[in-house]
Amino acid sequence: MADDLANEILNELAPGASLPSEAELAERYAVSRLTIREAVKLLAGRGLLELSRGRRAIVREPDGAAFADFLTSMLNNDSKGLFDLVEVRLSLEVQSATLAAKRASRAGIAAVENALQGMRDTVEAASAEDPEADRRFHDFDVGFHEAIALASGNRVMGYLFEAMASPLRQGIQISRRGHANRGHTLFDTIQAHQRILEAIRDGNGRAAGEAMRLHLKDTERDIRNALSSMADPPTRQRTR
Amino acid sequence: MADDLANEILNELAPGASLPSEAELAERYAVSRLTIREAVKLLAGRGLLELSRGRRAIVREPDGAAFADFLTSMLNNDSKGLFDLVEVRLSLEVQSATLAAKRASRAGIAAVENALQGMRDTVEAASAEDPEADRRFHDFDVGFHEAIALASGNRVMGYLFEAMASPLRQGIQISRRGHANRGHTLFDTIQAHQRILEAIRDGNGRAAGEAMRLHLKDTERDIRNALSSMADPPTRQRTR
DNA sequence: CAGCCCAAAGGTATCAGATACCTTTGAGGA
DNA sequence: TCCTCAAAGGTATCTGATACCTTTGGGCTG
């Protein structure tokens, strides 16, 4: 019953809208407030509603967050998961870069350019040892890849990318360590991204895919390098 | 509160185990049964618990089912979603075929062979117009692709494939219609699969990926063909 | 008149105690 | 031995309250 209600409720509403109050829903569907609450919790569990105490629930634009939870918990269990994720990411991003080159709108390309420019600015503006700058660079890095996924015009691709984004963030952080170990600089990273961007701007799908592939292969090596140079493996136990 | 409880509960239990009764949980965590129920619904929404009336809840092995719900609801909205999915699938499956060729165990290859043999047997045993046989062929088809995803040894790949399986089933069904329209037979399908299998068996990653790519490109054409030949577009209205 | 403060209104979060109905299981009879 | 069926154990849902959070508008103060 509550399960059916969950679908009912969702079908009535567009993303971004806020739900009627629990009391109102209860009346409309002729069930108790409790049943409504359970249906709402179910949807929240799927990441389709955003709950907050004292305020109405909001219908979320689906963004693969539910899958993200799941991926994150998997990565916490073993470091192999991180490699698996990078492999999948390689495959998806090569494709999304290829598609972006063929389909990206002017605005889509601009978003990719902005992210890259952000990386450049961060590097130039940074003083020698600014941990904050490092984090910012990192964010622009993720943003660059996200912009490409969106520019591919493939919504499933976008969702998958979002789902992977948070576990990936962890991955990129690790890879940066390996990156430095291998004597690479942030400038190298920027150049790799530059090549991808140019291929997309040229509308050359093949080149864009290949540039992305090379970049990610390199990232993969970085991660491997970082993990092997770490004393204890990054397996995080589940909290009890 | 209920949200925290959800995590608590999950951390205490291994997949496959069944939860204590609601009353017992309520006592253990010193909250009302209602709160327990909400936490349980939340987990069920994430696909981490399996609920059934009158029986205890069971902790599920995560399998990407949550993401599947989400993909399915997307596909119901517009037919473009189906193309997007095929594009993503193309990218993932080319990769998984490549990896399977490099890594598949003897048992993994056997599973792929079995699926293919199942397709052959179904075709040979089928009487002219047996709708049941058609469904079976179909299942073996999906099974073939699933076996390859598993044989890739990449767990994330496996999960993603599972998540896509149910919406994909719909896609394959449509593509079969287009397949026939273009004068192709089931035998062609079997041959395409045969080529993929052989490349995997030979350990030739490049060939396996390429064979998979060709096969899926063909499927993509079939879907396009089927959709364009359908009088009304396959957009299913949301039920109200 | 502008800005701050606070209380009321509208919400959600949770509790307690019942009822309805489903599933499993074991005792008893054919 | 096998079938039937009722009791036991569970979940699904209802009703009616209480606690506490957020928003908002009116009134007070400077």
Coordinates of C-alpha atoms (C1' of nucleotides) in Angstrom, one line a residue:
Chain A
M1 CA 0.0 0.0 0.0
A2 CA 2.6 2.5 1.1
D3 CA 4.7 1.3 -1.8
D4 CA 2.0 2.0 -4.3
L5 CA 1.4 5.4 -2.8
A6 CA 5.0 6.2 -3.2
N7 CA 4.7 5.9 -7.0
E8 CA 1.4 7.7 -7.0
I9 CA 2.8 10.6 -5.1
L10 CA 5.8 10.9 -7.4
N11 CA 3.9 10.7 -10.6
E12 CA 1.8 13.7 -9.5
L13 CA 4.7 16.0 -9.1
A14 CA 7.4 17.5 -11.1
P15 CA 10.9 17.7 -9.8
G16 CA 11.6 20.8 -7.8
A17 CA 8.0 21.1 -6.5
S18 CA 7.3 20.6 -2.9
L19 CA 4.9 18.0 -1.5
P20 CA 1.6 18.9 0.1
S21 CA 1.7 18.5 3.8
E22 CA 1.4 15.1 5.2
A23 CA -2.0 15.8 6.6
E24 CA -3.2 16.9 3.2
L25 CA -1.8 13.9 1.4
A26 CA -3.4 11.6 4.0
E27 CA -6.7 13.1 3.2
R28 CA -6.3 13.1 -0.5
Y29 CA -5.4 9.4 -0.6
A30 CA -7.7 8.5 2.2
V31 CA -5.0 6.8 4.4
S32 CA -3.5 7.7 7.7
R33 CA -0.7 10.1 8.1
L34 CA 1.5 7.2 9.1
T35 CA 1.1 5.5 5.8
I36 CA 2.0 8.7 4.0
R37 CA 5.1 9.0 6.1
E38 CA 6.2 5.5 5.2
A39 CA 5.7 6.1 1.5
V40 CA 7.7 9.4 1.9
K41 CA 10.5 7.6 3.7
L42 CA 10.6 5.0 0.9
L43 CA 11.0 7.7 -1.7
A44 CA 13.6 9.5 0.4
G45 CA 15.5 6.2 0.6
R46 CA 15.6 6.2 -3.2
G47 CA 16.9 9.7 -3.1
L48 CA 13.9 11.0 -4.9
L49 CA 12.7 13.3 -2.0
E50 CA 14.6 15.6 0.2
L51 CA 13.3 15.7 3.7
S52 CA 13.9 18.3 6.3
R53 CA 12.3 18.7 9.7
G54 CA 9.7 21.4 9.9
R55 CA 9.6 22.0 6.2
R56 CA 7.8 20.3 3.4
A57 CA 9.5 17.6 1.4
I58 CA 10.9 18.6 -1.9
V59 CA 10.9 16.4 -5.1
R60 CA 14.5 16.0 -6.2
E61 CA 15.7 16.0 -9.7
P62 CA 16.9 12.4 -9.8
D63 CA 20.7 12.4 -9.9
G64 CA 21.9 8.9 -9.2
A65 CA 22.6 9.7 -5.5
A66 CA 21.1 6.4 -4.4
F67 CA 23.6 4.6 -6.5
A68 CA 26.3 6.7 -5.2
D69 CA 25.6 5.6 -1.6
F70 CA 26.0 2.1 -2.7
L71 CA 29.2 2.6 -4.7
T72 CA 30.7 4.5 -1.8
S73 CA 30.0 1.7 0.7
M74 CA 31.5 -0.7 -1.8
L75 CA 34.7 1.3 -2.1
N76 CA 35.1 1.4 1.7
N77 CA 35.3 -2.3 1.7
D78 CA 38.2 -3.0 -0.5
S79 CA 40.6 -1.1 -2.6
K80 CA 40.0 -3.3 -5.6
G81 CA 36.7 -1.5 -5.9
L82 CA 38.5 1.7 -6.7
F83 CA 40.3 0.1 -9.6
D84 CA 37.0 -1.4 -10.8
L85 CA 35.5 2.1 -10.7
V86 CA 38.3 3.6 -12.6
E87 CA 37.9 1.0 -15.3
V88 CA 34.2 1.7 -15.6
R89 CA 34.9 5.4 -15.6
L90 CA 37.4 5.0 -18.3
S91 CA 34.9 3.3 -20.5
L92 CA 32.1 5.8 -19.8
E93 CA 34.2 8.9 -20.1
V94 CA 35.9 7.9 -23.3
Q95 CA 32.4 7.5 -24.7
S96 CA 31.1 10.8 -23.2
A97 CA 34.1 12.7 -24.6
T98 CA 33.4 11.2 -28.0
L99 CA 29.8 12.1 -27.9
A100 CA 30.5 15.6 -26.5
A101 CA 32.7 16.2 -29.5
K102 CA 29.9 15.4 -31.8
R103 CA 27.0 17.0 -30.0
A104 CA 28.1 19.6 -27.5
S105 CA 26.3 22.9 -27.7
R106 CA 28.1 26.2 -27.5
A107 CA 27.1 26.5 -23.8
G108 CA 28.2 23.0 -23.1
I109 CA 31.7 23.7 -24.5
A110 CA 31.8 26.9 -22.5
A111 CA 31.2 25.0 -19.3
V112 CA 34.1 22.7 -20.0
E113 CA 36.3 25.7 -20.8
N114 CA 35.3 27.4 -17.6
A115 CA 36.3 24.4 -15.6
L116 CA 39.7 24.2 -17.3
Q117 CA 40.2 27.9 -16.8
G118 CA 39.4 27.5 -13.2
M119 CA 42.1 24.9 -12.9
R120 CA 44.6 27.3 -14.5
D121 CA 43.6 30.2 -12.3
T122 CA 43.9 28.1 -9.2
V123 CA 47.4 27.0 -10.0
E124 CA 48.6 30.5 -10.9
A125 CA 47.0 32.2 -7.9
A126 CA 48.2 29.6 -5.4
S127 CA 51.0 30.3 -3.0
A128 CA 53.4 27.4 -2.5
E129 CA 51.7 25.5 0.2
D130 CA 48.0 26.3 0.2
P131 CA 45.9 23.2 1.0
E132 CA 42.8 25.2 0.1
A133 CA 44.0 25.7 -3.4
D134 CA 44.6 22.0 -3.7
R135 CA 41.0 21.3 -2.9
R136 CA 39.8 23.9 -5.3
F137 CA 41.9 22.5 -8.1
H138 CA 40.5 19.2 -7.4
D139 CA 36.9 20.5 -7.6
F140 CA 37.6 22.1 -10.9
D141 CA 39.1 18.8 -12.1
V142 CA 35.9 16.9 -11.2
G143 CA 33.9 19.7 -12.7
F144 CA 35.7 19.4 -16.0
H145 CA 34.8 15.8 -16.3
E146 CA 31.3 16.4 -15.2
A147 CA 30.8 19.2 -17.8
I148 CA 31.9 16.8 -20.5
A149 CA 29.4 14.1 -19.3
L150 CA 26.6 16.7 -19.4
A151 CA 27.8 18.0 -22.8
S152 CA 27.4 14.5 -24.2
G153 CA 23.7 15.1 -24.3
N154 CA 23.2 11.6 -22.9
R155 CA 21.2 11.8 -19.7
V156 CA 22.0 8.3 -18.5
M157 CA 25.6 9.2 -18.9
G158 CA 25.1 12.3 -16.8
Y159 CA 23.4 10.4 -14.1
L160 CA 26.0 7.7 -13.9
F161 CA 28.7 10.3 -13.7
E162 CA 27.0 12.0 -10.8
A163 CA 26.5 8.7 -9.1
M164 CA 30.3 8.0 -9.4
A165 CA 31.3 11.5 -8.6
S166 CA 31.6 11.3 -4.9
P167 CA 33.5 8.0 -4.7
L168 CA 35.6 9.3 -7.6
R169 CA 36.5 12.3 -5.6
Q170 CA 38.3 10.0 -3.3
G171 CA 39.9 8.3 -6.2
I172 CA 41.2 11.5 -7.7
Q173 CA 42.6 12.6 -4.4
I174 CA 44.6 9.4 -4.2
S175 CA 45.7 9.6 -7.8
R176 CA 47.0 13.1 -7.2
R177 CA 49.4 11.7 -4.6
G178 CA 50.6 9.1 -7.1
H179 CA 50.8 11.8 -9.7
A180 CA 53.3 13.7 -7.6
N181 CA 55.2 10.6 -6.8
R182 CA 55.8 10.0 -10.5
G183 CA 57.2 13.5 -10.9
H184 CA 54.2 14.9 -12.7
T185 CA 53.0 18.4 -12.0
L186 CA 49.6 20.0 -12.0
F187 CA 50.6 21.6 -15.3
D188 CA 50.7 18.1 -16.9
T189 CA 47.2 17.6 -15.7
I190 CA 46.1 20.8 -17.2
Q191 CA 47.7 20.0 -20.5
A192 CA 46.0 16.6 -20.7
H193 CA 42.7 18.3 -20.1
Q194 CA 43.6 21.0 -22.7
R195 CA 44.0 18.3 -25.3
I196 CA 40.6 16.8 -24.5
L197 CA 38.9 20.2 -24.7
E198 CA 40.5 21.0 -28.0
A199 CA 39.4 17.8 -29.6
I200 CA 35.8 18.5 -28.4
R201 CA 35.9 22.0 -29.7
D202 CA 37.1 20.7 -33.1
G203 CA 34.2 18.3 -33.1
N204 CA 36.7 15.4 -33.5
G205 CA 35.1 12.6 -31.6
R206 CA 37.8 10.1 -32.2
A207 CA 40.5 12.4 -31.0
A208 CA 38.5 13.4 -27.9
G209 CA 37.9 9.8 -26.9
E210 CA 41.5 9.0 -27.4
A211 CA 42.7 12.0 -25.4
M212 CA 40.4 11.1 -22.6
R213 CA 41.5 7.5 -22.7
L214 CA 45.1 8.5 -22.4
H215 CA 44.4 10.9 -19.6
L216 CA 42.5 8.2 -17.6
K217 CA 45.0 5.5 -18.3
D218 CA 47.5 7.9 -16.7
T219 CA 45.2 8.5 -13.7
E220 CA 44.9 4.7 -13.3
R221 CA 48.6 4.4 -13.1
D222 CA 48.7 7.2 -10.6
I223 CA 46.2 5.5 -8.4
R224 CA 48.1 2.2 -8.6
N225 CA 51.3 4.1 -7.8
A226 CA 49.8 5.8 -4.8
L227 CA 48.2 2.7 -3.4
S228 CA 51.3 0.6 -3.7
S229 CA 53.4 3.3 -2.0
M230 CA 51.0 3.5 1.0
A231 CA 52.1 1.6 4.0
D232 CA 48.7 0.2 5.0
P233 CA 46.1 -0.6 2.4
P234 CA 43.2 1.9 2.4
T235 CA 40.5 -0.6 3.4
R236 CA 38.2 1.1 5.8
Q237 CA 36.3 -1.1 8.1
R238 CA 32.6 -0.6 8.5
T239 CA 31.7 1.1 11.7
R240 CA 29.9 -1.1 14.1
Chain B
M1 CA 16.7 9.7 14.1
A2 CA 15.1 7.1 11.8
D3 CA 17.8 7.8 9.3
D4 CA 20.6 7.1 11.8
L5 CA 18.8 4.0 12.9
A6 CA 18.8 2.8 9.3
N7 CA 22.5 2.8 9.2
E8 CA 22.8 1.2 12.7
I9 CA 20.6 -1.6 11.7
L10 CA 22.4 -2.3 8.5
N11 CA 25.8 -2.3 10.1
E12 CA 24.8 -4.9 12.6
L13 CA 23.7 -7.4 9.9
A14 CA 25.4 -9.4 7.2
P15 CA 23.6 -9.8 3.8
G16 CA 21.3 -12.7 3.7
A17 CA 20.4 -12.5 7.4
S18 CA 16.9 -11.6 8.5
L19 CA 16.1 -8.7 10.7
P20 CA 14.8 -9.2 14.2
S21 CA 11.1 -8.4 14.5
E22 CA 10.0 -4.8 14.6
A23 CA 9.0 -5.1 18.3
E24 CA 12.4 -6.5 19.2
L25 CA 14.2 -3.8 17.3
A26 CA 12.0 -1.1 18.9
E27 CA 13.0 -2.4 22.3
R28 CA 16.7 -2.8 21.5
Y29 CA 17.0 0.8 20.2
A30 CA 14.5 2.2 22.7
V31 CA 12.3 3.8 20.1
S32 CA 8.7 3.1 19.0
R33 CA 7.8 0.6 16.5
L34 CA 6.9 3.4 14.1
T35 CA 10.4 4.8 14.0
I36 CA 11.7 1.3 13.3
R37 CA 9.3 1.0 10.5
E38 CA 10.4 4.2 8.9
A39 CA 14.0 3.3 9.1
V40 CA 13.2 -0.1 7.5
K41 CA 11.2 1.6 4.8
L42 CA 14.1 3.9 4.1
L43 CA 16.5 0.9 3.7
A44 CA 13.9 -0.8 1.5
G45 CA 13.8 2.3 -0.7
R46 CA 17.5 2.0 -1.2
G47 CA 17.0 -1.6 -2.2
L48 CA 18.9 -2.9 0.8
L49 CA 16.1 -4.8 2.5
E50 CA 13.5 -7.1 1.1
L51 CA 10.1 -6.7 2.8
S52 CA 7.2 -9.0 2.7
R53 CA 4.1 -9.0 4.6
G54 CA 3.9 -11.4 7.5
R55 CA 7.5 -12.3 7.3
R56 CA 10.7 -10.8 8.6
A57 CA 12.7 -8.4 6.5
I58 CA 15.8 -9.8 4.8
V59 CA 19.1 -8.0 4.2
R60 CA 19.7 -8.0 0.5
E61 CA 23.0 -8.3 -1.2
P62 CA 23.3 -5.0 -2.9
D63 CA 22.8 -5.4 -6.7
G64 CA 22.1 -2.1 -8.2
A65 CA 18.4 -2.7 -8.1
A66 CA 17.8 0.7 -6.7
F67 CA 19.4 2.3 -9.7
A68 CA 17.3 0.1 -11.9
D69 CA 14.1 1.5 -10.6
F70 CA 15.3 4.9 -11.4
L71 CA 16.4 4.0 -14.9
T72 CA 13.1 2.3 -15.6
S73 CA 11.1 5.3 -14.6
M74 CA 13.3 7.4 -16.9
L75 CA 12.7 5.2 -19.8
N76 CA 9.0 5.4 -19.3
N77 CA 9.1 9.1 -19.9
D78 CA 10.6 9.3 -23.3
S79 CA 12.0 7.1 -26.0
K80 CA 15.2 9.1 -26.2
G81 CA 16.1 7.5 -22.8
L82 CA 16.2 4.2 -24.6
F83 CA 18.8 5.4 -27.0
D84 CA 20.8 7.0 -24.2
L85 CA 20.8 3.7 -22.5
V86 CA 21.9 1.8 -25.5
E87 CA 24.8 4.3 -25.9
V88 CA 25.9 3.8 -22.4
R89 CA 25.5 0.1 -22.7
L90 CA 27.6 0.1 -25.8
S91 CA 30.4 1.7 -24.0
L92 CA 30.2 -0.5 -21.0
E93 CA 29.8 -3.8 -22.8
V94 CA 32.6 -3.1 -25.2
Q95 CA 34.8 -2.6 -22.2
S96 CA 33.5 -5.6 -20.3
A97 CA 34.0 -7.9 -23.4
T98 CA 37.6 -6.6 -23.7
L99 CA 38.2 -7.2 -20.0
A100 CA 36.5 -10.6 -20.1
A101 CA 38.9 -11.7 -22.9
K102 CA 41.8 -10.8 -20.7
R103 CA 40.6 -12.1 -17.4
A104 CA 37.8 -14.6 -17.7
S105 CA 38.2 -17.8 -15.7
R106 CA 37.4 -21.2 -17.2
A107 CA 34.1 -21.1 -15.3
G108 CA 33.3 -17.6 -16.6
I109 CA 33.8 -18.6 -20.2
A110 CA 31.7 -21.7 -19.6
A111 CA 28.8 -19.5 -18.4
V112 CA 29.0 -17.5 -21.6
E113 CA 29.1 -20.6 -23.7
N114 CA 26.1 -22.0 -21.9
A115 CA 24.1 -19.0 -22.6
L116 CA 24.9 -19.1 -26.3
Q117 CA 24.2 -22.8 -26.4
G118 CA 20.8 -22.0 -24.8
M119 CA 20.1 -19.6 -27.6
R120 CA 20.9 -22.3 -30.2
D121 CA 18.8 -25.0 -28.6
T122 CA 15.9 -22.7 -28.3
V123 CA 16.0 -21.9 -32.0
E124 CA 16.3 -25.5 -33.0
A125 CA 13.7 -26.8 -30.7
A126 CA 11.1 -24.1 -31.5
S127 CA 8.1 -24.8 -33.6
A128 CA 7.2 -22.2 -36.1
E129 CA 5.1 -19.9 -34.0
D130 CA 5.9 -20.4 -30.3
P131 CA 5.8 -17.2 -28.4
E132 CA 7.2 -18.9 -25.4
A133 CA 10.4 -19.9 -27.3
D134 CA 10.8 -16.3 -28.3
R135 CA 10.8 -15.2 -24.6
R136 CA 13.3 -17.9 -23.8
F137 CA 15.7 -16.9 -26.6
H138 CA 15.4 -13.4 -25.3
D139 CA 16.4 -14.5 -21.8
F140 CA 19.4 -16.4 -23.0
D141 CA 20.4 -13.3 -25.0
V142 CA 20.3 -11.2 -21.8
G143 CA 22.1 -14.0 -20.0
F144 CA 24.9 -14.0 -22.5
H145 CA 25.6 -10.4 -22.0
E146 CA 25.3 -10.7 -18.2
A147 CA 27.7 -13.6 -18.2
I148 CA 30.3 -11.5 -20.0
A149 CA 29.8 -8.6 -17.6
L150 CA 30.5 -11.0 -14.7
A151 CA 33.4 -12.6 -16.5
S152 CA 35.0 -9.2 -16.7
G153 CA 35.9 -9.6 -13.0
N154 CA 34.9 -6.0 -12.5
R155 CA 32.2 -5.8 -9.8
V156 CA 31.1 -2.3 -10.6
M157 CA 30.6 -3.4 -14.2
G158 CA 28.5 -6.3 -12.9
Y159 CA 26.3 -4.1 -10.7
L160 CA 25.8 -1.6 -13.5
F161 CA 24.8 -4.3 -15.8
E162 CA 22.3 -5.6 -13.4
A163 CA 20.9 -2.2 -12.9
M164 CA 20.4 -1.8 -16.6
A165 CA 19.2 -5.3 -17.2
S166 CA 15.5 -4.8 -16.7
P167 CA 15.1 -1.6 -18.8
L168 CA 17.4 -3.3 -21.3
R169 CA 15.1 -6.2 -21.6
Q170 CA 12.5 -3.9 -22.9
G171 CA 15.1 -2.5 -25.3
I172 CA 16.1 -5.9 -26.6
Q173 CA 12.5 -6.7 -27.2
I174 CA 12.0 -3.7 -29.3
S175 CA 15.2 -4.3 -31.2
R176 CA 14.1 -7.8 -32.1
R177 CA 11.2 -6.4 -33.9
G178 CA 13.5 -4.1 -35.8
H179 CA 15.8 -7.0 -36.4
A180 CA 13.1 -8.9 -38.2
N181 CA 12.1 -5.8 -40.1
R182 CA 15.5 -5.6 -41.6
G183 CA 15.4 -9.1 -42.8
H184 CA 17.7 -10.5 -40.1
T185 CA 17.1 -13.8 -38.5
L186 CA 17.8 -15.2 -35.1
F187 CA 20.7 -17.1 -36.7
D188 CA 22.4 -13.8 -37.4
T189 CA 22.1 -12.9 -33.8
I190 CA 23.6 -16.2 -32.8
Q191 CA 26.5 -15.7 -35.2
A192 CA 27.3 -12.2 -33.8
H193 CA 27.4 -13.7 -30.3
Q194 CA 29.5 -16.6 -31.5
R195 CA 32.1 -14.1 -32.8
I196 CA 32.2 -12.4 -29.4
L197 CA 32.6 -15.6 -27.6
E198 CA 35.4 -16.8 -29.7
A199 CA 37.4 -13.7 -29.2
I200 CA 37.0 -14.0 -25.5
R201 CA 38.0 -17.6 -25.6
D202 CA 41.1 -16.7 -27.6
G203 CA 41.9 -14.1 -25.0
N204 CA 41.9 -11.4 -27.7
G205 CA 40.6 -8.3 -25.9
R206 CA 40.7 -6.1 -28.9
A207 CA 38.7 -8.5 -31.1
A208 CA 36.2 -9.1 -28.3
G209 CA 35.6 -5.5 -27.8
E210 CA 35.3 -4.9 -31.5
A211 CA 32.9 -7.8 -32.0
M212 CA 30.8 -6.5 -29.2
R213 CA 30.8 -3.0 -30.6
L214 CA 29.6 -4.2 -34.0
H215 CA 26.9 -6.3 -32.4
L216 CA 25.6 -3.4 -30.3
K217 CA 25.8 -1.0 -33.2
D218 CA 23.6 -3.4 -35.0
T219 CA 21.2 -3.6 -32.1
E220 CA 21.1 0.2 -32.0
R221 CA 20.1 0.3 -35.7
D222 CA 17.4 -2.3 -34.9
I223 CA 15.9 -0.2 -32.2
R224 CA 15.9 2.8 -34.3
N225 CA 14.3 0.9 -37.1
A226 CA 11.6 -0.6 -34.8
L227 CA 10.8 2.7 -33.2
S228 CA 10.5 4.6 -36.5
S229 CA 8.2 1.8 -37.9
M230 CA 5.9 2.0 -35.1
A231 CA 2.8 4.1 -35.7
D232 CA 2.7 5.8 -32.4
P233 CA 5.9 6.6 -30.6
P234 CA 6.5 4.4 -27.6
T235 CA 6.2 7.1 -25.0
R236 CA 4.2 5.7 -22.2
Q237 CA 2.2 8.2 -20.3
R238 CA 2.7 8.3 -16.6
T239 CA -0.2 6.6 -14.9
R240 CA -2.2 9.0 -12.9
Chain C
dC1 C1' 10.4 54.5 9.4
dA2 C1' 13.6 50.6 9.6
dG3 C1' 15.0 46.8 12.0
dC4 C1' 14.7 43.5 15.5
dC5 C1' 12.2 40.1 18.5
dC6 C1' 9.0 36.9 19.5
dA7 C1' 4.9 34.4 19.5
dA8 C1' 1.6 31.9 16.7
dA9 C1' 0.8 29.0 12.9
dG10 C1' 2.0 25.3 10.1
dG11 C1' 5.1 21.4 9.7
dT12 C1' 7.5 17.3 10.7
dA13 C1' 9.2 13.6 14.2
dT14 C1' 8.0 10.5 17.3
dC15 C1' 5.2 8.1 20.8
dA16 C1' 1.5 4.7 22.6
dG17 C1' -2.0 1.5 22.0
dA18 C1' -5.2 -1.1 18.8
dT19 C1' -7.0 -3.7 14.8
dA20 C1' -6.7 -6.2 10.4
dC21 C1' -4.7 -9.5 7.9
dC22 C1' -0.9 -12.5 6.2
dT23 C1' 2.5 -16.7 6.9
dT24 C1' 4.2 -20.3 9.2
dT25 C1' 3.7 -24.2 11.9
dG26 C1' 2.3 -27.8 14.6
dA27 C1' -1.5 -30.6 16.6
dG28 C1' -5.2 -33.4 15.6
dG29 C1' -8.2 -36.0 12.8
dA30 C1' -9.2 -38.8 8.6
Chain D
dT1 C1' 0.8 -40.9 6.3
dC2 C1' -1.3 -36.9 4.8
dC3 C1' -4.5 -33.2 5.0
dT4 C1' -6.8 -29.4 7.5
dC5 C1' -7.1 -25.7 10.2
dA6 C1' -6.5 -22.8 14.1
dA7 C1' -3.1 -20.6 17.0
dA8 C1' 1.2 -17.9 17.1
dG9 C1' 4.1 -14.6 15.4
dG10 C1' 4.6 -10.9 12.0
dT11 C1' 3.7 -7.0 9.3
dA12 C1' 0.4 -3.2 7.6
dT13 C1' -2.2 0.3 8.9
dC14 C1' -5.3 3.4 11.9
dT15 C1' -6.3 6.9 15.6
dG16 C1' -5.0 10.4 18.6
dA17 C1' -1.4 12.9 21.1
dT18 C1' 3.0 15.3 22.3
dA19 C1' 7.5 17.4 21.2
dC20 C1' 10.0 20.3 18.6
dC21 C1' 11.5 22.8 14.3
dT22 C1' 10.7 26.8 10.6
dT23 C1' 8.5 30.4 8.8
dT24 C1' 6.2 34.5 9.1
dG25 C1' 3.8 38.5 10.4
dG26 C1' 2.7 41.9 14.0
dG27 C1' 4.3 44.8 17.3
dC28 C1' 7.9 47.0 19.8
dT29 C1' 12.1 49.7 19.9
dG30 C1' 15.6 52.8 18.3

